[in-house]
PDB file of C-alpha atoms in Angstrom:
ATOM      1  CA  MET A   1     275.998  -5.374 157.190  1.00 50.00           C
ATOM      2  CA  LYS A   2     278.224  -8.123 158.669  1.00 55.00           C
ATOM      3  CA  LYS A   3     277.068 -11.716 158.236  1.00 61.00           C
ATOM      4  CA  ASN A   4     276.363 -13.869 161.263  1.00 60.00           C
ATOM      5  CA  SER A   5     279.517 -15.808 162.143  1.00 59.00           C
ATOM      6  CA  TYR A   6     277.725 -18.531 164.117  1.00 59.00           C
ATOM      7  CA  PRO A   7     278.237 -22.072 162.836  1.00 64.00           C
ATOM      8  CA  LYS A   8     275.444 -23.605 160.803  1.00 71.00           C
ATOM      9  CA  PRO A   9     273.122 -25.802 162.892  1.00 84.00           C
ATOM     10  CA  VAL A  10     273.150 -28.550 160.235  1.00 91.00           C
ATOM     11  CA  LEU A  11     275.652 -29.691 157.631  1.00 94.00           C
ATOM     12  CA  THR A  12     275.241 -31.128 154.157  1.00 94.00           C
ATOM     13  CA  PRO A  13     276.826 -34.502 153.377  1.00 95.00           C
ATOM     14  CA  GLY A  14     279.479 -32.677 151.320  1.00 96.00           C
ATOM     15  CA  GLU A  15     280.357 -30.417 154.252  1.00 96.00           C
ATOM     16  CA  VAL A  16     280.596 -33.376 156.634  1.00 96.00           C
ATOM     17  CA  ALA A  17     282.741 -35.258 154.122  1.00 96.00           C
ATOM     18  CA  LYS A  18     285.077 -32.307 153.661  1.00 96.00           C
ATOM     19  CA  ARG A  19     285.436 -31.640 157.396  1.00 95.00           C
ATOM     20  CA  SER A  20     285.770 -35.284 158.434  1.00 95.00           C
ATOM     21  CA  GLY A  21     287.928 -36.524 155.580  1.00 95.00           C
ATOM     22  CA  VAL A  22     285.580 -39.367 154.605  1.00 95.00           C
ATOM     23  CA  ALA A  23     283.723 -39.801 151.340  1.00 96.00           C
ATOM     24  CA  VAL A  24     280.028 -38.996 151.073  1.00 96.00           C
ATOM     25  CA  SER A  25     279.481 -42.656 150.158  1.00 96.00           C
ATOM     26  CA  ALA A  26     281.095 -43.627 153.489  1.00 96.00           C
ATOM     27  CA  LEU A  27     278.650 -41.338 155.302  1.00 96.00           C
ATOM     28  CA  HIS A  28     275.752 -43.072 153.533  1.00 96.00           C
ATOM     29  CA  PHE A  29     277.246 -46.457 154.462  1.00 96.00           C
ATOM     30  CA  TYR A  30     277.650 -45.426 158.129  1.00 94.00           C
ATOM     31  CA  GLU A  31     274.086 -44.199 158.134  1.00 93.00           C
ATOM     32  CA  ALA A  32     272.795 -47.443 156.616  1.00 93.00           C
ATOM     33  CA  LYS A  33     274.635 -49.327 159.373  1.00 91.00           C
ATOM     34  CA  GLY A  34     273.076 -47.122 162.059  1.00 89.00           C
ATOM     35  CA  LEU A  35     276.372 -45.539 163.084  1.00 91.00           C
ATOM     36  CA  ILE A  36     275.216 -41.993 162.296  1.00 93.00           C
ATOM     37  CA  ALA A  37     271.855 -40.382 161.586  1.00 90.00           C
ATOM     38  CA  SER A  38     270.587 -37.595 159.377  1.00 92.00           C
ATOM     39  CA  THR A  39     267.399 -35.683 158.876  1.00 91.00           C
ATOM     40  CA  ARG A  40     265.839 -34.566 155.617  1.00 92.00           C
ATOM     41  CA  ASN A  41     265.093 -30.999 154.596  1.00 90.00           C
ATOM     42  CA  ALA A  42     262.033 -29.856 152.644  1.00 90.00           C
ATOM     43  CA  GLY A  43     263.780 -30.872 149.407  1.00 92.00           C
ATOM     44  CA  ASN A  44     264.402 -34.387 150.815  1.00 91.00           C
ATOM     45  CA  GLN A  45     268.163 -33.763 151.056  1.00 93.00           C
ATOM     46  CA  ARG A  46     270.187 -35.224 153.915  1.00 94.00           C
ATOM     47  CA  ARG A  47     271.300 -32.914 156.688  1.00 94.00           C
ATOM     48  CA  TYR A  48     273.525 -33.843 159.605  1.00 94.00           C
ATOM     49  CA  SER A  49     273.751 -32.257 163.017  1.00 91.00           C
ATOM     50  CA  ARG A  50     277.194 -30.923 163.857  1.00 90.00           C
ATOM     51  CA  ASP A  51     277.607 -33.706 166.421  1.00 88.00           C
ATOM     52  CA  VAL A  52     277.979 -36.184 163.563  1.00 92.00           C
ATOM     53  CA  LEU A  53     281.549 -34.932 163.099  1.00 92.00           C
ATOM     54  CA  ARG A  54     282.519 -36.349 166.480  1.00 89.00           C
ATOM     55  CA  ARG A  55     280.788 -39.664 165.761  1.00 91.00           C
ATOM     56  CA  VAL A  56     282.574 -39.954 162.407  1.00 94.00           C
ATOM     57  CA  ALA A  57     285.880 -39.203 164.159  1.00 92.00           C
ATOM     58  CA  ILE A  58     285.168 -41.984 166.671  1.00 91.00           C
ATOM     59  CA  ILE A  59     284.305 -44.393 163.859  1.00 94.00           C
ATOM     60  CA  LYS A  60     287.549 -43.544 162.043  1.00 94.00           C
ATOM     61  CA  ILE A  61     289.590 -43.966 165.237  1.00 91.00           C
ATOM     62  CA  ALA A  62     287.964 -47.344 165.843  1.00 91.00           C
ATOM     63  CA  GLN A  63     288.664 -48.462 162.283  1.00 91.00           C
ATOM     64  CA  ARG A  64     292.258 -47.319 162.531  1.00 91.00           C
ATOM     65  CA  ILE A  65     292.853 -49.475 165.599  1.00 88.00           C
ATOM     66  CA  GLY A  66     291.050 -52.421 164.053  1.00 88.00           C
ATOM     67  CA  ILE A  67     287.760 -52.379 165.936  1.00 90.00           C
ATOM     68  CA  PRO A  68     285.129 -54.019 163.690  1.00 89.00           C
ATOM     69  CA  LEU A  69     282.242 -51.806 162.581  1.00 91.00           C
ATOM     70  CA  ALA A  70     279.800 -54.234 164.204  1.00 90.00           C
ATOM     71  CA  THR A  71     281.485 -53.568 167.556  1.00 89.00           C
ATOM     72  CA  VAL A  72     281.491 -49.817 166.921  1.00 90.00           C
ATOM     73  CA  SER A  73     277.808 -49.975 166.027  1.00 90.00           C
ATOM     74  CA  GLU A  74     276.987 -51.881 169.198  1.00 89.00           C
ATOM     75  CA  SER A  75     278.985 -49.425 171.301  1.00 86.00           C
ATOM     76  CA  LEU A  76     277.463 -46.340 169.705  1.00 86.00           C
ATOM     77  CA  SER A  77     273.925 -47.735 169.792  1.00 84.00           C
ATOM     78  CA  HIS A  78     273.748 -46.866 173.493  1.00 81.00           C
ATOM     79  CA  MET A  79     274.527 -43.220 172.814  1.00 82.00           C
ATOM     80  CA  PRO A  80     272.253 -40.541 171.373  1.00 75.00           C
ATOM     81  CA  THR A  81     272.952 -39.734 167.725  1.00 70.00           C
ATOM     82  CA  ASP A  82     272.098 -36.061 168.013  1.00 67.00           C
ATOM     83  CA  LYS A  83     274.168 -35.111 171.051  1.00 73.00           C
ATOM     84  CA  ARG A  84     277.811 -34.846 171.881  1.00 77.00           C
ATOM     85  CA  ILE A  85     279.290 -37.929 173.527  1.00 80.00           C
ATOM     86  CA  SER A  86     279.992 -37.202 177.161  1.00 82.00           C
ATOM     87  CA  PRO A  87     283.436 -37.709 178.704  1.00 87.00           C
ATOM     88  CA  LYS A  88     281.992 -40.524 180.850  1.00 88.00           C
ATOM     89  CA  ALA A  89     280.539 -42.268 177.794  1.00 85.00           C
ATOM     90  CA  TRP A  90     283.873 -41.895 175.974  1.00 85.00           C
ATOM     91  CA  GLU A  91     285.674 -43.414 178.968  1.00 89.00           C
ATOM     92  CA  GLU A  92     283.310 -46.413 178.955  1.00 86.00           C
ATOM     93  CA  LEU A  93     283.758 -46.813 175.220  1.00 86.00           C
ATOM     94  CA  THR A  94     287.534 -46.750 175.360  1.00 87.00           C
ATOM     95  CA  GLU A  95     287.530 -49.168 178.292  1.00 89.00           C
ATOM     96  CA  GLN A  96     285.683 -51.744 176.158  1.00 86.00           C
ATOM     97  CA  TRP A  97     287.909 -51.165 173.171  1.00 89.00           C
ATOM     98  CA  ARG A  98     291.064 -51.259 175.277  1.00 91.00           C
ATOM     99  CA  ALA A  99     290.142 -54.735 176.544  1.00 89.00           C
ATOM    100  CA  GLU A 100     289.522 -55.927 172.989  1.00 87.00           C
ATOM    101  CA  LEU A 101     292.818 -54.429 171.805  1.00 90.00           C
ATOM    102  CA  ASN A 102     294.722 -56.033 174.676  1.00 93.00           C
ATOM    103  CA  LYS A 103     293.228 -59.413 173.741  1.00 90.00           C
ATOM    104  CA  ARG A 104     294.279 -58.907 170.114  1.00 89.00           C
ATOM    105  CA  ILE A 105     297.777 -57.818 171.106  1.00 91.00           C
ATOM    106  CA  GLU A 106     298.122 -60.940 173.224  1.00 91.00           C
ATOM    107  CA  THR A 107     296.912 -63.134 170.358  1.00 85.00           C
ATOM    108  CA  LEU A 108     299.286 -61.470 167.891  1.00 86.00           C
ATOM    109  CA  THR A 109     302.186 -61.770 170.332  1.00 86.00           C
ATOM    110  CA  HIS A 110     301.520 -65.509 170.694  1.00 78.00           C
ATOM    111  CA  LEU A 111     301.277 -65.890 166.926  1.00 76.00           C
ATOM    112  CA  ARG A 112     304.555 -64.057 166.433  1.00 78.00           C
ATOM    113  CA  ASP A 113     306.317 -66.107 169.094  1.00 75.00           C
ATOM    114  CA  ASP A 114     304.907 -69.374 167.771  1.00 69.00           C
ATOM    115  CA  LEU A 115     306.106 -68.497 164.277  1.00 69.00           C
ATOM    116  CA  ASP A 116     309.604 -67.854 165.583  1.00 62.00           C
ATOM    117  CA  GLY A 117     309.674 -71.140 167.500  1.00 59.00           C
ATOM    118  CA  CYS A 118     308.036 -73.406 164.961  1.00 59.00           C
ATOM    119  CA  ILE A 119     309.435 -72.217 161.675  1.00 57.00           C
ATOM    120  CA  GLY A 120     312.803 -71.593 163.322  1.00 54.00           C
ATOM    121  CA  CYS A 121     313.401 -75.356 163.623  1.00 61.00           C
ATOM    122  CA  GLY A 122     313.225 -75.776 159.863  1.00 58.00           C
ATOM    123  CA  CYS A 123     310.992 -78.844 159.754  1.00 62.00           C
ATOM    124  CA  LEU A 124     307.891 -76.851 158.698  1.00 59.00           C
ATOM    125  CA  SER A 125     305.697 -79.807 159.581  1.00 61.00           C
ATOM    126  CA  MET A 126     302.940 -79.446 162.139  1.00 57.00           C
ATOM    127  CA  ARG A 127     302.124 -83.153 161.772  1.00 56.00           C
ATOM    128  CA  ASP A 128     305.628 -84.476 162.502  1.00 59.00           C
ATOM    129  CA  CYS A 129     307.058 -81.717 164.670  1.00 65.00           C
ATOM    130  CA  PRO A 130     308.442 -83.429 167.768  1.00 59.00           C
ATOM    131  CA  LEU A 131     308.297 -80.197 169.760  1.00 60.00           C
ATOM    132  CA  ARG A 132     304.857 -78.833 168.871  1.00 64.00           C
ATOM    133  CA  ASN A 133     302.886 -81.980 168.049  1.00 63.00           C
ATOM    134  CA  PRO A 134     304.576 -85.183 169.210  1.00 64.00           C
ATOM    135  CA  GLY A 135     302.809 -88.281 167.931  1.00 67.00           C
ATOM    136  CA  ASP A 136     300.339 -86.075 165.980  1.00 70.00           C
ATOM    137  CA  ARG A 137     298.204 -85.714 169.120  1.00 67.00           C
ATOM    138  CA  LEU A 138     296.508 -82.633 167.657  1.00 68.00           C
ATOM    139  CA  ALA A 139     294.773 -84.725 164.981  1.00 70.00           C
ATOM    140  CA  GLU A 140     292.336 -85.843 167.693  1.00 74.00           C
ATOM    141  CA  LYS A 141     291.197 -82.218 168.153  1.00 74.00           C
ATOM    142  CA  GLY A 142     290.181 -81.675 164.557  1.00 70.00           C
ATOM    143  CA  THR A 143     291.525 -79.797 161.598  1.00 71.00           C
ATOM    144  CA  GLY A 144     292.850 -76.264 161.327  1.00 65.00           C
ATOM    145  CA  ALA A 145     295.483 -74.143 162.985  1.00 65.00           C
ATOM    146  CA  ILE A 146     294.808 -75.428 166.474  1.00 63.00           C
ATOM    147  CA  LEU A 147     298.163 -74.343 167.873  1.00 60.00           C
ATOM    148  CA  LEU A 148     297.723 -70.815 166.551  1.00 61.00           C
ATOM    149  CA  ASP A 149     294.404 -70.216 168.347  1.00 61.00           C
ATOM    150  CA  PRO A 150     295.192 -69.229 171.955  1.00 55.00           C
ATOM    151  CA  HIS A 151     291.519 -69.450 172.940  1.00 60.00           C
ATOM    152  CA  ARG A 152     291.449 -73.146 172.142  1.00 55.00           C
ATOM    153  CA  GLU A 153     292.908 -74.944 175.130  1.00 55.00           C
ATOM    154  CA  GLU A 154     295.439 -77.724 174.672  1.00 47.00           C
ATOM    155  CA  GLU A 155     294.730 -80.832 176.727  1.00 45.00           C
TER     156      GLU A 155
END
């Protein structure tokens, strides 16, 4: 008699780990953070719905592009944990992340350009640099890398 070839309705942590490429400990961590959910069988062992594979893939994509887990958690909190993410929900998610990535790219571009301009002069002094901080006017704004933070407006 031929065995049923239908996929299993639930997966063990080991099966999810193998199929998703993440460690079982990472699955437990994601679950503790509310990113994924599991149920327990009669033997009190974790079982995941097959939809968890998509959620783990989304988490890994987000991590790869530098989206903080707190942001991922907030984004995924509006979506059911036991159902496939709809194309509309994915579009909304990527729209949010795209805006965050664009902001980061802009910040990194400014940092790169500022490094070229400032260090290129050779003085290496933010206090005395006649181009970036004439008369040490930035001292009035406090300590830290004021020039390197594009969200802090210069007056």
